[in-house]
PDB file of C-alpha atoms in Angstrom:
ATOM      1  CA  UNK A   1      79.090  21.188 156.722  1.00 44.00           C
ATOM      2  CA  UNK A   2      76.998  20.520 153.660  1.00 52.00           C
ATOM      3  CA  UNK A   3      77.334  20.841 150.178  1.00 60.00           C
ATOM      4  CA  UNK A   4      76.396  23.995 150.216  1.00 71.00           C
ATOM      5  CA  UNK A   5      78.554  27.519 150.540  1.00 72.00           C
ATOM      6  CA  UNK A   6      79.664  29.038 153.571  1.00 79.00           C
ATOM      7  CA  UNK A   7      78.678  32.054 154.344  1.00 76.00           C
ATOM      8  CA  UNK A   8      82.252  33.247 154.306  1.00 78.00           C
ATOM      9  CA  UNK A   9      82.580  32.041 150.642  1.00 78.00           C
ATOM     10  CA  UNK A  10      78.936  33.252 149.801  1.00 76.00           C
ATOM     11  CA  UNK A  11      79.936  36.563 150.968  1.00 75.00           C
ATOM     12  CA  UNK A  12      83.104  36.288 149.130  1.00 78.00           C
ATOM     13  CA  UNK A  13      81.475  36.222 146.061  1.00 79.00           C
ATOM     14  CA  UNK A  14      78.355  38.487 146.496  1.00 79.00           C
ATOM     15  CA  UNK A  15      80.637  41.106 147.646  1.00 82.00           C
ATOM     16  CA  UNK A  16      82.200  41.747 143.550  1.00 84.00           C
ATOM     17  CA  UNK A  17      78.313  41.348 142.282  1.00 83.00           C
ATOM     18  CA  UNK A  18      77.084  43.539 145.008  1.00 82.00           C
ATOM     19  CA  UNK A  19      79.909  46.637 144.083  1.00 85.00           C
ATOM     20  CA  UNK A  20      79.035  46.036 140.375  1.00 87.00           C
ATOM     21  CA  UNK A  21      75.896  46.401 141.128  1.00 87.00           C
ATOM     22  CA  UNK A  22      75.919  49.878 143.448  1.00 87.00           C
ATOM     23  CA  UNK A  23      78.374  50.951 140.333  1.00 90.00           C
ATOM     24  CA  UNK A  24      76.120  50.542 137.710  1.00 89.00           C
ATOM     25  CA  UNK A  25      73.557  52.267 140.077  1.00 88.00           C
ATOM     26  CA  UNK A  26      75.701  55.247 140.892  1.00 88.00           C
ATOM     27  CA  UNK A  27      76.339  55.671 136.989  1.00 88.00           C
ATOM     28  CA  UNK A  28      72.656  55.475 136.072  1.00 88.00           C
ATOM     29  CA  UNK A  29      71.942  58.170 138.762  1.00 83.00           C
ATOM     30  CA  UNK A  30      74.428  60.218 137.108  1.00 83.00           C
ATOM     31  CA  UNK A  31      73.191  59.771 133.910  1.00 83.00           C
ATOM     32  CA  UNK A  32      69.461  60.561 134.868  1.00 80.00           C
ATOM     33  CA  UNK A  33      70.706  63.656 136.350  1.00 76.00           C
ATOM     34  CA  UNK A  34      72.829  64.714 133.575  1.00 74.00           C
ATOM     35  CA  UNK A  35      69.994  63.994 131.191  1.00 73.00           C
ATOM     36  CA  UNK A  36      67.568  66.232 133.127  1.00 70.00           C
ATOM     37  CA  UNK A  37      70.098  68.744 133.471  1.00 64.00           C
ATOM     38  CA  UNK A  38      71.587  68.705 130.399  1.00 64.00           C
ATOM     39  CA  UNK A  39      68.132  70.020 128.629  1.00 70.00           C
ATOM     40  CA  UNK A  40      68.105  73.130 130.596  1.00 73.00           C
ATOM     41  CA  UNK A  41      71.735  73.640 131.293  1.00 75.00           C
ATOM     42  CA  UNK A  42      72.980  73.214 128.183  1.00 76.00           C
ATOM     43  CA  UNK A  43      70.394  75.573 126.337  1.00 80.00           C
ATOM     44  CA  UNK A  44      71.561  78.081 129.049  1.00 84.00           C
ATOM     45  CA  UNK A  45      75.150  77.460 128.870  1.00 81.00           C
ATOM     46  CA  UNK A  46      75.479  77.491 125.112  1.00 85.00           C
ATOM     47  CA  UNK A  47      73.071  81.311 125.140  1.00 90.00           C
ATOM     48  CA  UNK A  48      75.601  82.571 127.055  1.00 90.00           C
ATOM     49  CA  UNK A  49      78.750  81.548 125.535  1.00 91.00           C
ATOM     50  CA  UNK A  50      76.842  82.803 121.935  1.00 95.00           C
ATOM     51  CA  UNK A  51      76.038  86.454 124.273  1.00 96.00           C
ATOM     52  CA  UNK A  52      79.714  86.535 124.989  1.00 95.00           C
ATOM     53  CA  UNK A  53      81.245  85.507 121.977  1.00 95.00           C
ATOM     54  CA  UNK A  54      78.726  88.276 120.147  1.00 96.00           C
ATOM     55  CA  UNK A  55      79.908  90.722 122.718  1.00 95.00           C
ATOM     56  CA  UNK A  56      83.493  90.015 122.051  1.00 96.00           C
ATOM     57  CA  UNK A  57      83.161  90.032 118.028  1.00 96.00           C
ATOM     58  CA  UNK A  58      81.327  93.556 118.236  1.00 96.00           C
ATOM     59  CA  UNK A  59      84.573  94.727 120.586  1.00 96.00           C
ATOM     60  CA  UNK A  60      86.633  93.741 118.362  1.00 95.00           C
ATOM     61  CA  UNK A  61      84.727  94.900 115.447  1.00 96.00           C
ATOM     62  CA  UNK A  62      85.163  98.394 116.873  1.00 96.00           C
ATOM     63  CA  UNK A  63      88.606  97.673 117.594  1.00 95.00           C
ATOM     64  CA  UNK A  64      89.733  97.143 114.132  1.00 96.00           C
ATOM     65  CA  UNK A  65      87.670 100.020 112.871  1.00 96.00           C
ATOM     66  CA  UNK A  66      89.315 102.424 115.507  1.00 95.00           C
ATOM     67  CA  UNK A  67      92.784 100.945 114.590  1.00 95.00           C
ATOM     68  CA  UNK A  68      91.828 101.471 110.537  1.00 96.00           C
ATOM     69  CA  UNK A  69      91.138 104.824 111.320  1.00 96.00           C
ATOM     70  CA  UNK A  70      94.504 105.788 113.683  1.00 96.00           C
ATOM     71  CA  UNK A  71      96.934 104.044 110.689  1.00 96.00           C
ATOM     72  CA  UNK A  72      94.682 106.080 108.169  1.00 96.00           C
ATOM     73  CA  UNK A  73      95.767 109.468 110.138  1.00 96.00           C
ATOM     74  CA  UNK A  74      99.426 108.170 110.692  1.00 96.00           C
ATOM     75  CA  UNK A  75      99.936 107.407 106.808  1.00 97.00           C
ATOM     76  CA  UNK A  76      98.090 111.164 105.824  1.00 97.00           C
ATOM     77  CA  UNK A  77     100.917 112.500 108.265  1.00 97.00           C
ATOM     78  CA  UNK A  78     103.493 110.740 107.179  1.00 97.00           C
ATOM     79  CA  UNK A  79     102.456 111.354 103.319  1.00 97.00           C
ATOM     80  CA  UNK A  80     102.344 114.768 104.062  1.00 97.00           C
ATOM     81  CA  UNK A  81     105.994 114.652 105.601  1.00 97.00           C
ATOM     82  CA  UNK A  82     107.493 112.939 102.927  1.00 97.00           C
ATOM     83  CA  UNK A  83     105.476 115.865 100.570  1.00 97.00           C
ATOM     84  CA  UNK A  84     107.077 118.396 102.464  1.00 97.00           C
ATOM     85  CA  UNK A  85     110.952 116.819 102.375  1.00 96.00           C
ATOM     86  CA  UNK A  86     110.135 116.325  98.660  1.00 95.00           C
ATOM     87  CA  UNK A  87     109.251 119.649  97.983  1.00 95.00           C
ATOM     88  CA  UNK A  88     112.108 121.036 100.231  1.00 94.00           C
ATOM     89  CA  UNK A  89     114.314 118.792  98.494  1.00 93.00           C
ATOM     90  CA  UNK A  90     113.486 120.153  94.636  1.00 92.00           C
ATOM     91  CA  UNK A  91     113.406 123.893  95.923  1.00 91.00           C
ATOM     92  CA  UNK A  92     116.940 122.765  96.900  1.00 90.00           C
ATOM     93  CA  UNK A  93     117.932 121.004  94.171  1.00 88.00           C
ATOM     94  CA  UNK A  94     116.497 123.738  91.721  1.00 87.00           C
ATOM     95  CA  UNK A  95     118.466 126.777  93.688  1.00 85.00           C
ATOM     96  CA  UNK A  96     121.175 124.789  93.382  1.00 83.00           C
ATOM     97  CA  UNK A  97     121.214 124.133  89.274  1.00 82.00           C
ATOM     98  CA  UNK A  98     119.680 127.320  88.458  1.00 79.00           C
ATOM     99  CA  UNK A  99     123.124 129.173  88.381  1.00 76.00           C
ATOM    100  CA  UNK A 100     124.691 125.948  86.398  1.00 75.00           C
ATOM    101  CA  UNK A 101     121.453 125.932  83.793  1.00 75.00           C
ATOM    102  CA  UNK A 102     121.844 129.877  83.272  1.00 74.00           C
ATOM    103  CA  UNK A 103     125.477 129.311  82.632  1.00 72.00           C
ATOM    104  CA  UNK A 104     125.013 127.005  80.225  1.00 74.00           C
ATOM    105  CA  UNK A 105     122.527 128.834  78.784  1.00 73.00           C
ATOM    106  CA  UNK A 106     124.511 131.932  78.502  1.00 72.00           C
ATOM    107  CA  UNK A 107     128.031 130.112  76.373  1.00 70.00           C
ATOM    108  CA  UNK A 108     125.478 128.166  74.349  1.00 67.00           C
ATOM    109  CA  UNK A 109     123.789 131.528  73.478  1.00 56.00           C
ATOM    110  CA  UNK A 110     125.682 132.429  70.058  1.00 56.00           C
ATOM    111  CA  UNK A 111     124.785 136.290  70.400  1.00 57.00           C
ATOM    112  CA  UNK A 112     126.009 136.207  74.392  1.00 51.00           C
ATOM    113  CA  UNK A 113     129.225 134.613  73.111  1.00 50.00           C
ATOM    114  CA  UNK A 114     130.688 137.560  71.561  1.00 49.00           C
ATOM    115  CA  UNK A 115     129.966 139.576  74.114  1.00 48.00           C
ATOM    116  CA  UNK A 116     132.678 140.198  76.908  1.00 47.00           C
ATOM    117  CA  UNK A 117     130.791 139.641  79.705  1.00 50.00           C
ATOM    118  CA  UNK A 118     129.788 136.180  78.663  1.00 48.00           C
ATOM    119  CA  UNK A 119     133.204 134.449  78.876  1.00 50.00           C
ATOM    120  CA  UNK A 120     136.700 135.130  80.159  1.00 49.00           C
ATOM    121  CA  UNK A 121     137.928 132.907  77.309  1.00 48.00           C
ATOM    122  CA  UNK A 122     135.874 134.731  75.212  1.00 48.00           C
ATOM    123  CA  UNK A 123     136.933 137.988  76.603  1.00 46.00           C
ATOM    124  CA  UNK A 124     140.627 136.874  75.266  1.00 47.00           C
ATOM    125  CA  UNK A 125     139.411 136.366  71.892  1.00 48.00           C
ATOM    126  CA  UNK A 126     137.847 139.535  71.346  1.00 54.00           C
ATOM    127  CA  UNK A 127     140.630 141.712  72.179  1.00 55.00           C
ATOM    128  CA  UNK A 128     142.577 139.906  69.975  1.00 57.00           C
ATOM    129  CA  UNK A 129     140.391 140.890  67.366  1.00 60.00           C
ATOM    130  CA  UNK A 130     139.637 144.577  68.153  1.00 55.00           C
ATOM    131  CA  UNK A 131     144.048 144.335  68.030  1.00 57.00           C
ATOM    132  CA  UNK A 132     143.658 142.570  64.770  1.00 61.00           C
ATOM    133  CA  UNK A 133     141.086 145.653  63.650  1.00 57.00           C
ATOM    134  CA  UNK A 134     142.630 148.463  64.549  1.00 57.00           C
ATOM    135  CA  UNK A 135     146.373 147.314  62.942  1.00 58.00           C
ATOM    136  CA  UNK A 136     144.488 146.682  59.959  1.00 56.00           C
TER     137      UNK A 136
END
């Protein structure tokens, strides 16, 4: 043989170059494609993702305002319960002291003290003194 390569060893060594070389084609394809896609695609990709994520912030827009407005009705009702116990509670309360507050009343009265209606204790004390009267 002469000096030169085999075509065994020259097809060794093209082979590598030759794969790096369909590679680097395959990749530019790709890239020309994406490129020429990627102007159109992208525009239309990116309107409707913006469509749909408008779509979805109105929903929930309406969703919060719906919610604001059921909690708004559940606190009036439940205001309006705790109104109603309250005022339950003092028309309680008040039947319950008025007897107390118009006995006080009455023994801290001066002119219902004497009277014998007022007080047992009091009763006591002014028999002894109509006793006390009538022996003198």
């Amino acid at each position: 043989m002469e000096d030169g390569l085999s075509d065994e060893q020259c097809s060794e060594q093209l082979e590598p170059a030759h794969l790096e070389l369909l590679q680097l084609c395959e990749q530019k394809c790709e890239q020309q494609e994406l490129a020429c896609v990627r102007g159109k695609q992208v525009d239309q990709y990116l309107l409707r993702w913006q469509m749909l994520l408008s779509a979805h912030s109105m929903q929930l827009s309406e969703l919060i305002t719906l919610l604001d407005q059921e909690a708004a009705i559940e606190i009036c009702k439940m205001l309006l319960f705790v109104l109603q116990v309250a005022v339950a509670e003092a028309r309680l309360y008040t039947s319950l002291t008025s007897p107390i507050i118009q006995h006080s009343q009455c023994c801290s009265d001066p002119k219902t003290n004497s009277s014998p209606d007022a007080d047992p204790g009091n009763t006591s004390l002014t028999l002894k003194e109509s006793k006390n009267e009538l022996t003198n």
